[in-house]
Amino acid sequence: MTSVIKGVCAVVGCGPGMGGSVAEKFAKEGFSIAAFNRTAESFAPTEAKLKAMGAKYSFYPMDTTDKVAVQTQFAKAAADLGVINVLVYNAGGGGFGKSIMEIDPDEFVQSFQLSCTGALLCSQAVLPGMLASEGWGSHKVKKKGCILFSSATSAFRGSAKSAQFACGKHGLRALSQSIAKEYSQQGVHACHVRLDAILDTPGYQARMPEMYAANKLACTDDIAETYFAMYEQSPMGWSNEIDIRPFLEGWSC
Amino acid sequence: MTSVIKGVCAVVGCGPGMGGSVAEKFAKEGFSIAAFNRTAESFAPTEAKLKAMGAKYSFYPMDTTDKVAVQTQFAKAAADLGVINVLVYNAGGGGFGKSIMEIDPDEFVQSFQLSCTGALLCSQAVLPGMLASEGWGSHKVKKKGCILFSSATSAFRGSAKSAQFACGKHGLRALSQSIAKEYSQQGVHACHVRLDAILDTPGYQARMPEMYAANKLACTDDIAETYFAMYEQSPMGWSNEIDIRPFLEGWSC
Amino acid sequence: MTSVIKGVCAVVGCGPGMGGSVAEKFAKEGFSIAAFNRTAESFAPTEAKLKAMGAKYSFYPMDTTDKVAVQTQFAKAAADLGVINVLVYNAGGGGFGKSIMEIDPDEFVQSFQLSCTGALLCSQAVLPGMLASEGWGSHKVKKKGCILFSSATSAFRGSAKSAQFACGKHGLRALSQSIAKEYSQQGVHACHVRLDAILDTPGYQARMPEMYAANKLACTDDIAETYFAMYEQSPMGWSNEIDIRPFLEGWSC
Amino acid sequence: MTSVIKGVCAVVGCGPGMGGSVAEKFAKEGFSIAAFNRTAESFAPTEAKLKAMGAKYSFYPMDTTDKVAVQTQFAKAAADLGVINVLVYNAGGGGFGKSIMEIDPDEFVQSFQLSCTGALLCSQAVLPGMLASEGWGSHKVKKKGCILFSSATSAFRGSAKSAQFACGKHGLRALSQSIAKEYSQQGVHACHVRLDAILDTPGYQARMPEMYAANKLACTDDIAETYFAMYEQSPMGWSNEIDIRPFLEGWSC
């Protein structure tokens, strides 16, 4: 584990899945990690790994849909660890599987808030610091920040019984594009990552043992390599939308 | 004006623009009109035209983001006019022009609620009646209902300063697809109408006189013909997504 | 059958399926029909119907991938019937079902030529006449022509074993957009029609009797109504891309 | 320069731009390079760099639209260097800027052949070897090959005066999806790279000095890093479609 801290990576939704894998990868590369979960419990598995690596990290309990909480906790994180260079927004709403007639409008909006409003609030919390920062890279143009949104195929199409989840993820994609188009010229790189798969997390391994045995779950550690590759892209050629799926995933659109 | 009532068309957002033109067209074709606006004032111009035509119509004040109001007012409309065969959802959120840092999260959610939650609530209000209805058409398969969502190019891409509006319209498209995929097999036709233009409404004529003079505003009466054509499509071949733009509109994607 | 000829509709690929249904619909509405097929045999069923209707029509044998043939035969048609106001390009390549390793490059290119080069050649043949014509419609802006491309879901995605067919249809969509963007401002309306279904033609009825019995084949007569609705759209709000599918068709993207 | 050869990377269209940068990057990482250009002259600048690096490489003159030439030259390359693990297809047709009426149908087809048929032929030439190879990676599932298609925004939309170029690139995207969907399950990774920019090549630097000075041309060396990142992705989560653009590029869709 290198002792050189290269920067600060904020991970919102840093549980034992995609968020945890990203946190470990960036820590391995010398980043300090600011982790934001609703509860410390969900951060515990990642914390154990970061501790074992000797990584620098800090945890902030936060409801990502609460503007004041987001502003407060990100300000704390920047004070503790320094300007946040990378934001990985990894929280998302639920509701997959509900028929149109079953959807409760309050839960519908909560799902949107988790998938999309939270992503807006966290972006608002990090953008000023990124824009004011020195940036990095060997080009005369510096990269000032990198915002990665963990999204899904439901950002690209609604399906029978996916409306609640899909409306939030569609919104997230629109937000990602809007941020990219407004801030690219100032050196901030936004990228919407379509995770077109069920992820190999402890939860899904337990719920879908046959899928896991058949190599059909996507490996979050491997995907974290691609997140890091996005961070490494230069302003002279970066990606704003990528898809990621495992080799056995059916890909229809 | 025919005295034969062919069915009931509900128009949510029935002001002097797209909604008004749709109401007139369906009235002209023999439909009775159930109009839903927040206030009677915004319905007044359309009401005057419907009255002059001798059309059958009824107005229901309604906040389309309020579940109880929507259920109550649609129940009244069905009691007054009969089962609703066609729903045109024409309400939508604002926020176009706001930078990411200017967006207020409460307004962000309100905008989503108007563009998307309201569309869900109104769909939930009409679907059971449609599915239970006799349907129409000469095929052995009957068409049971038609739901048309007035949407925008912002359903397809976010832009700098469009996030608030675009997140709601992206959600609306996901909702439209979800409804189409869940209910098509039962005879309900859902269609997302991408209105890729500034509409020729009294408001925009006043605000953009040079655009109007240059024939650059889309004609809502003409577009209402296409809404009616969607209603007329049979279950053996209907459209779920169409775009509409005037001939001078730049079309980038 | 009205004796008033409203205009001339050219149908390329005027066999007993989509092309035939379009020809009948436009004839019923008072158009004279210019039909172009490789052989008179494939036109025979449609010819019988047009004759029975008392429609005005003329047939031109043509290989749609042969530039000279296309120029010659369209010139003849215009001389015989008058300026062509509507072009429906309904020819297309094959190759659906071939694995990548099975594709013969010559057939691959022939398939592209039928789906895409032919559409270019026919568009080149009609555009000058359309642009020079008087146009129609009640707006001060006249509509000068309407070009409708019969396409498929394979214009939107490649699939395992669809490459040969999909490459041509993808090209057709690009062509349709290019024509729309170049000529809209001059009053020519181009529309890409995604036929997301197996069509109810005599051939498919015979090959897929159980699909037909189950109402899963799309009705070409019904779809022809939508083609005519596209023709009727005004320059103040027309569609450049629509999809059409029957109610039982699975819709994945 | 490492002396360990990690594999063989074939670059079709290996001139002093994207192809050259990819060749250098893979050579730097220990790959031997099989370069295919129509003429040795266009390979000369890259050859000089590979020689200076001490890289192992071989050049094969080839018309990528000629089936026999492609089969012959790829067979030679495999005999000379070993099984080809990575194919980068970097050739493409021209015609950008031509109006619909200016397009010559023969050039139209040639452009398609360069952008799309050539990509098919090269894929057919490498797939059997990839599938029969041992593969690489630490997972129990091995990655057997990686095919990267250099494409463009014209794969996503046609524009006024882009039809000739866009039809070929649309076809290329369909081909890439078809290959991905057919061969992913066997371990072959296909990725369509949308290069949404003018590239910083010697030719464009000369033609667009003000664009270059303003940092508006995309850096091919930087982009080559992303090509390599695609190669490195594991079968448990890889990307089939990515976009790449420089920070000053306008992004409309």
mmCIF file of C-alpha atoms in Angstrom, chain D:
data_model
loop_
_atom_site.group_PDB
_atom_site.id
_atom_site.type_symbol
_atom_site.label_atom_id
_atom_site.label_comp_id
_atom_site.label_asym_id
_atom_site.label_seq_id
_atom_site.Cartn_x
_atom_site.Cartn_y
_atom_site.Cartn_z
ATOM 1 C CA MET D 1 10.496 -1.867 -23.753
ATOM 2 C CA THR D 2 9.688 -5.256 -22.354
ATOM 3 C CA SER D 3 10.963 -8.259 -24.264
ATOM 4 C CA VAL D 4 8.028 -10.351 -23.130
ATOM 5 C CA ILE D 5 5.478 -10.657 -25.927
ATOM 6 C CA LYS D 6 2.051 -10.669 -24.331
ATOM 7 C CA GLY D 7 0.098 -11.268 -27.470
ATOM 8 C CA VAL D 8 -0.586 -10.088 -30.976
ATOM 9 C CA CYS D 9 -2.530 -6.959 -31.824
ATOM 10 C CA ALA D 10 -3.697 -6.470 -35.419
ATOM 11 C CA VAL D 11 -4.313 -2.884 -36.466
ATOM 12 C CA VAL D 12 -6.168 -2.340 -39.722
ATOM 13 C CA GLY D 13 -5.631 1.237 -40.831
ATOM 14 C CA CYS D 14 -2.341 1.841 -39.083
ATOM 15 C CA GLY D 15 -1.523 5.323 -40.289
ATOM 16 C CA PRO D 16 -0.169 8.258 -38.297
ATOM 17 C CA GLY D 17 -3.342 8.820 -36.284
ATOM 18 C CA MET D 18 -5.580 6.596 -34.176
ATOM 19 C CA GLY D 19 -4.149 3.390 -35.632
ATOM 20 C CA GLY D 20 -0.566 4.425 -35.022
ATOM 21 C CA SER D 21 -1.275 5.468 -31.433
ATOM 22 C CA VAL D 22 -2.978 2.154 -30.719
ATOM 23 C CA ALA D 23 -0.087 0.227 -32.246
ATOM 24 C CA GLU D 24 2.437 2.105 -30.119
ATOM 25 C CA LYS D 25 0.440 1.626 -26.927
ATOM 26 C CA PHE D 26 0.021 -2.113 -27.415
ATOM 27 C CA ALA D 27 3.683 -2.428 -28.404
ATOM 28 C CA LYS D 28 4.669 -0.570 -25.248
ATOM 29 C CA GLU D 29 2.649 -3.086 -23.263
ATOM 30 C CA GLY D 30 4.478 -5.979 -24.834
ATOM 31 C CA PHE D 31 2.344 -6.896 -27.800
ATOM 32 C CA SER D 32 3.658 -7.678 -31.227
ATOM 33 C CA ILE D 33 1.880 -5.666 -33.888
ATOM 34 C CA ALA D 34 0.424 -6.823 -37.185
ATOM 35 C CA ALA D 35 -0.205 -3.707 -39.245
ATOM 36 C CA PHE D 36 -2.454 -3.670 -42.300
ATOM 37 C CA ASN D 37 -2.625 -0.672 -44.618
ATOM 38 C CA ARG D 38 -3.302 -0.326 -48.268
ATOM 39 C CA THR D 39 0.221 1.030 -48.780
ATOM 40 C CA ALA D 40 3.491 0.829 -46.892
ATOM 41 C CA GLU D 41 3.812 4.611 -47.138
ATOM 42 C CA SER D 42 0.952 5.257 -44.749
ATOM 43 C CA PHE D 43 2.479 2.812 -42.277
ATOM 44 C CA ALA D 44 5.949 4.427 -42.449
ATOM 45 C CA PRO D 45 5.537 6.953 -39.578
ATOM 46 C CA THR D 46 4.247 4.277 -37.199
ATOM 47 C CA GLU D 47 6.892 1.836 -38.357
ATOM 48 C CA ALA D 48 9.619 4.320 -37.451
ATOM 49 C CA LYS D 49 8.241 4.616 -33.941
ATOM 50 C CA LEU D 50 7.791 0.870 -33.448
ATOM 51 C CA LYS D 51 11.353 0.297 -34.672
ATOM 52 C CA ALA D 52 12.718 2.910 -32.280
ATOM 53 C CA MET D 53 10.882 1.170 -29.420
ATOM 54 C CA GLY D 54 12.357 -2.172 -30.369
ATOM 55 C CA ALA D 55 8.876 -3.528 -30.838
ATOM 56 C CA LYS D 56 8.121 -6.701 -32.753
ATOM 57 C CA TYR D 57 5.900 -5.923 -35.713
ATOM 58 C CA SER D 58 5.090 -6.930 -39.242
ATOM 59 C CA PHE D 59 3.390 -5.083 -42.066
ATOM 60 C CA TYR D 60 0.919 -6.505 -44.580
ATOM 61 C CA PRO D 61 -0.317 -4.452 -47.534
ATOM 62 C CA MET D 62 -4.032 -5.124 -47.883
ATOM 63 C CA ASP D 63 -7.240 -3.843 -49.425
ATOM 64 C CA THR D 64 -9.601 -4.465 -46.530
ATOM 65 C CA THR D 65 -12.619 -4.807 -48.838
ATOM 66 C CA ASP D 66 -11.055 -7.716 -50.753
ATOM 67 C CA LYS D 67 -12.024 -11.017 -49.144
ATOM 68 C CA VAL D 68 -9.149 -13.037 -50.575
ATOM 69 C CA ALA D 69 -6.567 -10.405 -49.649
ATOM 70 C CA VAL D 70 -7.889 -10.211 -46.094
ATOM 71 C CA GLN D 71 -7.892 -13.988 -45.623
ATOM 72 C CA THR D 72 -4.411 -14.298 -47.105
ATOM 73 C CA GLN D 73 -2.781 -11.475 -45.204
ATOM 74 C CA PHE D 74 -4.288 -12.360 -41.851
ATOM 75 C CA ALA D 75 -3.193 -15.971 -42.339
ATOM 76 C CA LYS D 76 0.326 -14.726 -43.001
ATOM 77 C CA ALA D 77 0.240 -12.517 -39.924
ATOM 78 C CA ALA D 78 -0.875 -15.389 -37.706
ATOM 79 C CA ALA D 79 1.861 -17.584 -39.175
ATOM 80 C CA ASP D 80 4.450 -14.869 -38.595
ATOM 81 C CA LEU D 81 3.426 -13.592 -35.178
ATOM 82 C CA GLY D 82 1.039 -16.087 -33.640
ATOM 83 C CA VAL D 83 -2.690 -16.080 -32.988
ATOM 84 C CA ILE D 84 -4.186 -12.618 -33.127
ATOM 85 C CA ASN D 85 -5.639 -11.712 -29.746
ATOM 86 C CA VAL D 86 -6.731 -8.178 -30.434
ATOM 87 C CA LEU D 87 -8.151 -6.674 -33.623
ATOM 88 C CA VAL D 88 -8.469 -2.927 -33.963
ATOM 89 C CA TYR D 89 -10.435 -2.003 -37.063
ATOM 90 C CA ASN D 90 -9.612 1.547 -37.848
ATOM 91 C CA ALA D 91 -10.399 1.916 -41.553
ATOM 92 C CA GLY D 92 -13.383 3.886 -42.724
ATOM 93 C CA GLY D 93 -15.103 5.356 -45.707
ATOM 94 C CA GLY D 94 -15.364 8.973 -46.690
ATOM 95 C CA GLY D 95 -18.003 11.118 -48.284
ATOM 96 C CA PHE D 96 -18.604 13.478 -45.392
ATOM 97 C CA GLY D 97 -19.888 16.757 -46.739
ATOM 98 C CA LYS D 98 -21.754 15.491 -49.793
ATOM 99 C CA SER D 99 -25.335 16.493 -50.397
ATOM 100 C CA ILE D 100 -27.801 13.707 -51.153
ATOM 101 C CA MET D 101 -27.915 14.774 -54.799
ATOM 102 C CA GLU D 102 -24.105 14.768 -55.062
ATOM 103 C CA ILE D 103 -23.613 11.224 -53.835
ATOM 104 C CA ASP D 104 -22.377 8.811 -56.469
ATOM 105 C CA PRO D 105 -23.863 5.372 -55.785
ATOM 106 C CA ASP D 106 -20.593 3.573 -56.535
ATOM 107 C CA GLU D 107 -18.691 5.746 -54.069
ATOM 108 C CA PHE D 108 -21.564 5.311 -51.638
ATOM 109 C CA VAL D 109 -21.071 1.558 -51.723
ATOM 110 C CA GLN D 110 -17.275 1.828 -51.595
ATOM 111 C CA SER D 111 -17.619 3.927 -48.477
ATOM 112 C CA PHE D 112 -19.842 1.277 -46.892
ATOM 113 C CA GLN D 113 -17.366 -1.410 -47.924
ATOM 114 C CA LEU D 114 -14.495 0.385 -46.187
ATOM 115 C CA SER D 115 -16.427 1.176 -43.020
ATOM 116 C CA CYS D 116 -18.405 -2.019 -42.710
ATOM 117 C CA THR D 117 -17.627 -4.879 -45.121
ATOM 118 C CA GLY D 118 -13.927 -4.607 -44.296
ATOM 119 C CA ALA D 119 -14.729 -4.836 -40.607
ATOM 120 C CA LEU D 120 -16.739 -7.978 -41.299
ATOM 121 C CA LEU D 121 -13.967 -9.557 -43.370
ATOM 122 C CA CYS D 122 -11.284 -8.842 -40.758
ATOM 123 C CA SER D 123 -13.525 -10.179 -38.001
ATOM 124 C CA GLN D 124 -14.151 -13.343 -40.003
ATOM 125 C CA ALA D 125 -10.384 -13.665 -40.406
ATOM 126 C CA VAL D 126 -9.573 -13.465 -36.686
ATOM 127 C CA LEU D 127 -12.560 -15.072 -34.968
ATOM 128 C CA PRO D 128 -11.681 -18.764 -35.561
ATOM 129 C CA GLY D 129 -8.181 -18.246 -34.161
ATOM 130 C CA MET D 130 -9.465 -16.349 -31.156
ATOM 131 C CA LEU D 131 -12.085 -18.987 -30.384
ATOM 132 C CA ALA D 132 -9.515 -21.782 -30.663
ATOM 133 C CA SER D 133 -6.978 -19.956 -28.489
ATOM 134 C CA GLU D 134 -6.274 -20.535 -24.837
ATOM 135 C CA GLY D 135 -7.330 -17.073 -23.801
ATOM 136 C CA TRP D 136 -6.082 -15.031 -20.881
ATOM 137 C CA GLY D 137 -7.101 -13.692 -17.512
ATOM 138 C CA SER D 138 -7.246 -14.889 -13.926
ATOM 139 C CA HIS D 139 -10.915 -15.840 -13.906
ATOM 140 C CA LYS D 140 -11.956 -19.418 -14.528
ATOM 141 C CA VAL D 141 -13.554 -17.869 -17.600
ATOM 142 C CA LYS D 142 -10.859 -16.834 -20.049
ATOM 143 C CA LYS D 143 -11.032 -13.936 -22.459
ATOM 144 C CA LYS D 144 -10.384 -15.280 -25.935
ATOM 145 C CA GLY D 145 -10.176 -12.133 -28.000
ATOM 146 C CA CYS D 146 -10.920 -8.453 -28.187
ATOM 147 C CA ILE D 147 -12.230 -6.662 -31.289
ATOM 148 C CA LEU D 148 -12.330 -2.882 -31.193
ATOM 149 C CA PHE D 149 -14.069 -0.879 -33.888
ATOM 150 C CA SER D 150 -13.051 2.759 -34.340
ATOM 151 C CA SER D 151 -16.279 4.518 -35.164
ATOM 152 C CA ALA D 152 -17.842 7.941 -35.013
ATOM 153 C CA THR D 153 -20.880 9.943 -34.004
ATOM 154 C CA SER D 154 -22.085 9.279 -37.543
ATOM 155 C CA ALA D 155 -22.850 5.772 -36.308
ATOM 156 C CA PHE D 156 -25.630 7.311 -34.216
ATOM 157 C CA ARG D 157 -27.249 9.858 -36.504
ATOM 158 C CA GLY D 158 -27.319 10.997 -40.059
ATOM 159 C CA SER D 159 -27.004 14.693 -40.751
ATOM 160 C CA ALA D 160 -27.439 16.932 -43.741
ATOM 161 C CA LYS D 161 -24.500 16.056 -46.003
ATOM 162 C CA SER D 162 -23.277 13.109 -43.969
ATOM 163 C CA ALA D 163 -25.306 10.294 -45.526
ATOM 164 C CA GLN D 164 -22.466 8.526 -47.336
ATOM 165 C CA PHE D 165 -20.240 8.409 -44.284
ATOM 166 C CA ALA D 166 -23.088 7.816 -41.820
ATOM 167 C CA CYS D 167 -24.589 4.818 -43.628
ATOM 168 C CA GLY D 168 -21.274 2.978 -43.333
ATOM 169 C CA LYS D 169 -20.739 3.869 -39.692
ATOM 170 C CA HIS D 170 -24.314 2.946 -38.781
ATOM 171 C CA GLY D 171 -23.633 -0.405 -40.411
ATOM 172 C CA LEU D 172 -20.423 -0.767 -38.427
ATOM 173 C CA ARG D 173 -22.305 -0.293 -35.173
ATOM 174 C CA ALA D 174 -24.845 -2.939 -36.174
ATOM 175 C CA LEU D 175 -21.984 -5.280 -37.027
ATOM 176 C CA SER D 176 -20.262 -4.649 -33.704
ATOM 177 C CA GLN D 177 -23.456 -5.436 -31.785
ATOM 178 C CA SER D 178 -24.042 -8.557 -33.843
ATOM 179 C CA ILE D 179 -20.530 -9.839 -33.188
ATOM 180 C CA ALA D 180 -20.785 -9.018 -29.493
ATOM 181 C CA LYS D 181 -24.091 -10.816 -29.151
ATOM 182 C CA GLU D 182 -22.994 -13.886 -31.071
ATOM 183 C CA TYR D 183 -19.521 -14.359 -29.594
ATOM 184 C CA SER D 184 -19.558 -12.892 -26.066
ATOM 185 C CA GLN D 185 -20.578 -16.181 -24.550
ATOM 186 C CA GLN D 186 -17.521 -17.782 -26.124
ATOM 187 C CA GLY D 187 -15.195 -15.197 -24.603
ATOM 188 C CA VAL D 188 -14.781 -12.723 -27.450
ATOM 189 C CA HIS D 189 -15.190 -9.090 -26.454
ATOM 190 C CA ALA D 190 -16.373 -6.687 -29.171
ATOM 191 C CA CYS D 191 -16.534 -2.965 -28.513
ATOM 192 C CA HIS D 192 -17.770 -0.102 -30.677
ATOM 193 C CA VAL D 193 -15.758 3.033 -29.929
ATOM 194 C CA ARG D 194 -17.583 6.211 -30.885
ATOM 195 C CA LEU D 195 -14.872 8.779 -31.512
ATOM 196 C CA ASP D 196 -16.930 11.947 -31.169
ATOM 197 C CA ALA D 197 -14.299 14.434 -32.288
ATOM 198 C CA ILE D 198 -11.844 15.420 -34.916
ATOM 199 C CA LEU D 199 -8.648 13.584 -34.081
ATOM 200 C CA ASP D 200 -5.314 15.239 -33.527
ATOM 201 C CA THR D 201 -3.534 13.672 -36.491
ATOM 202 C CA PRO D 202 -0.848 15.325 -38.612
ATOM 203 C CA GLY D 203 -3.395 15.787 -41.362
ATOM 204 C CA TYR D 204 -5.980 17.566 -39.220
ATOM 205 C CA GLN D 205 -3.338 19.632 -37.399
ATOM 206 C CA ALA D 206 -2.363 21.001 -40.788
ATOM 207 C CA ARG D 207 -5.915 21.486 -42.016
ATOM 208 C CA MET D 208 -7.296 22.916 -38.764
ATOM 209 C CA PRO D 209 -4.476 24.791 -37.039
ATOM 210 C CA GLU D 210 -6.845 26.986 -35.055
ATOM 211 C CA MET D 211 -8.736 23.940 -33.757
ATOM 212 C CA TYR D 212 -5.456 22.386 -32.730
ATOM 213 C CA ALA D 213 -4.256 25.553 -31.037
ATOM 214 C CA ALA D 214 -7.528 25.752 -29.129
ATOM 215 C CA ASN D 215 -7.160 22.216 -27.735
ATOM 216 C CA LYS D 216 -10.202 21.069 -29.659
ATOM 217 C CA LEU D 217 -8.678 18.076 -31.410
ATOM 218 C CA ALA D 218 -8.837 14.751 -29.558
ATOM 219 C CA CYS D 219 -5.494 13.252 -28.584
ATOM 220 C CA THR D 220 -5.032 9.829 -30.177
ATOM 221 C CA ASP D 221 -2.309 8.798 -27.708
ATOM 222 C CA ASP D 222 -4.659 9.452 -24.817
ATOM 223 C CA ILE D 223 -7.490 7.613 -26.534
ATOM 224 C CA ALA D 224 -5.193 4.645 -27.134
ATOM 225 C CA GLU D 225 -5.049 4.284 -23.332
ATOM 226 C CA THR D 226 -8.794 3.677 -23.363
ATOM 227 C CA TYR D 227 -8.460 1.130 -26.170
ATOM 228 C CA PHE D 228 -5.977 -0.696 -23.966
ATOM 229 C CA ALA D 229 -8.318 -0.443 -20.975
ATOM 230 C CA MET D 230 -10.972 -2.166 -23.106
ATOM 231 C CA TYR D 231 -8.520 -4.967 -23.842
ATOM 232 C CA GLU D 232 -7.866 -5.310 -20.120
ATOM 233 C CA GLN D 233 -11.533 -5.618 -19.157
ATOM 234 C CA SER D 234 -12.457 -9.063 -17.904
ATOM 235 C CA PRO D 235 -15.317 -11.246 -19.176
ATOM 236 C CA MET D 236 -17.035 -10.643 -15.836
ATOM 237 C CA GLY D 237 -17.742 -7.026 -16.808
ATOM 238 C CA TRP D 238 -16.778 -5.513 -20.118
ATOM 239 C CA SER D 239 -18.023 -2.652 -22.278
ATOM 240 C CA ASN D 240 -19.591 -3.113 -25.705
ATOM 241 C CA GLU D 241 -20.194 0.534 -26.505
ATOM 242 C CA ILE D 242 -18.305 3.569 -25.319
ATOM 243 C CA ASP D 243 -18.003 7.123 -26.500
ATOM 244 C CA ILE D 244 -14.871 9.258 -26.391
ATOM 245 C CA ARG D 245 -14.715 13.016 -26.856
ATOM 246 C CA PRO D 246 -12.407 15.811 -25.797
ATOM 247 C CA PHE D 247 -13.573 18.222 -23.120
ATOM 248 C CA LEU D 248 -14.311 21.055 -25.593
ATOM 249 C CA GLU D 249 -16.369 18.961 -27.989
ATOM 250 C CA GLY D 250 -20.012 19.941 -28.239
ATOM 251 C CA TRP D 251 -22.081 16.876 -27.439
ATOM 252 C CA SER D 252 -25.580 16.949 -28.768
ATOM 253 C CA CYS D 253 -26.592 13.299 -28.668
#
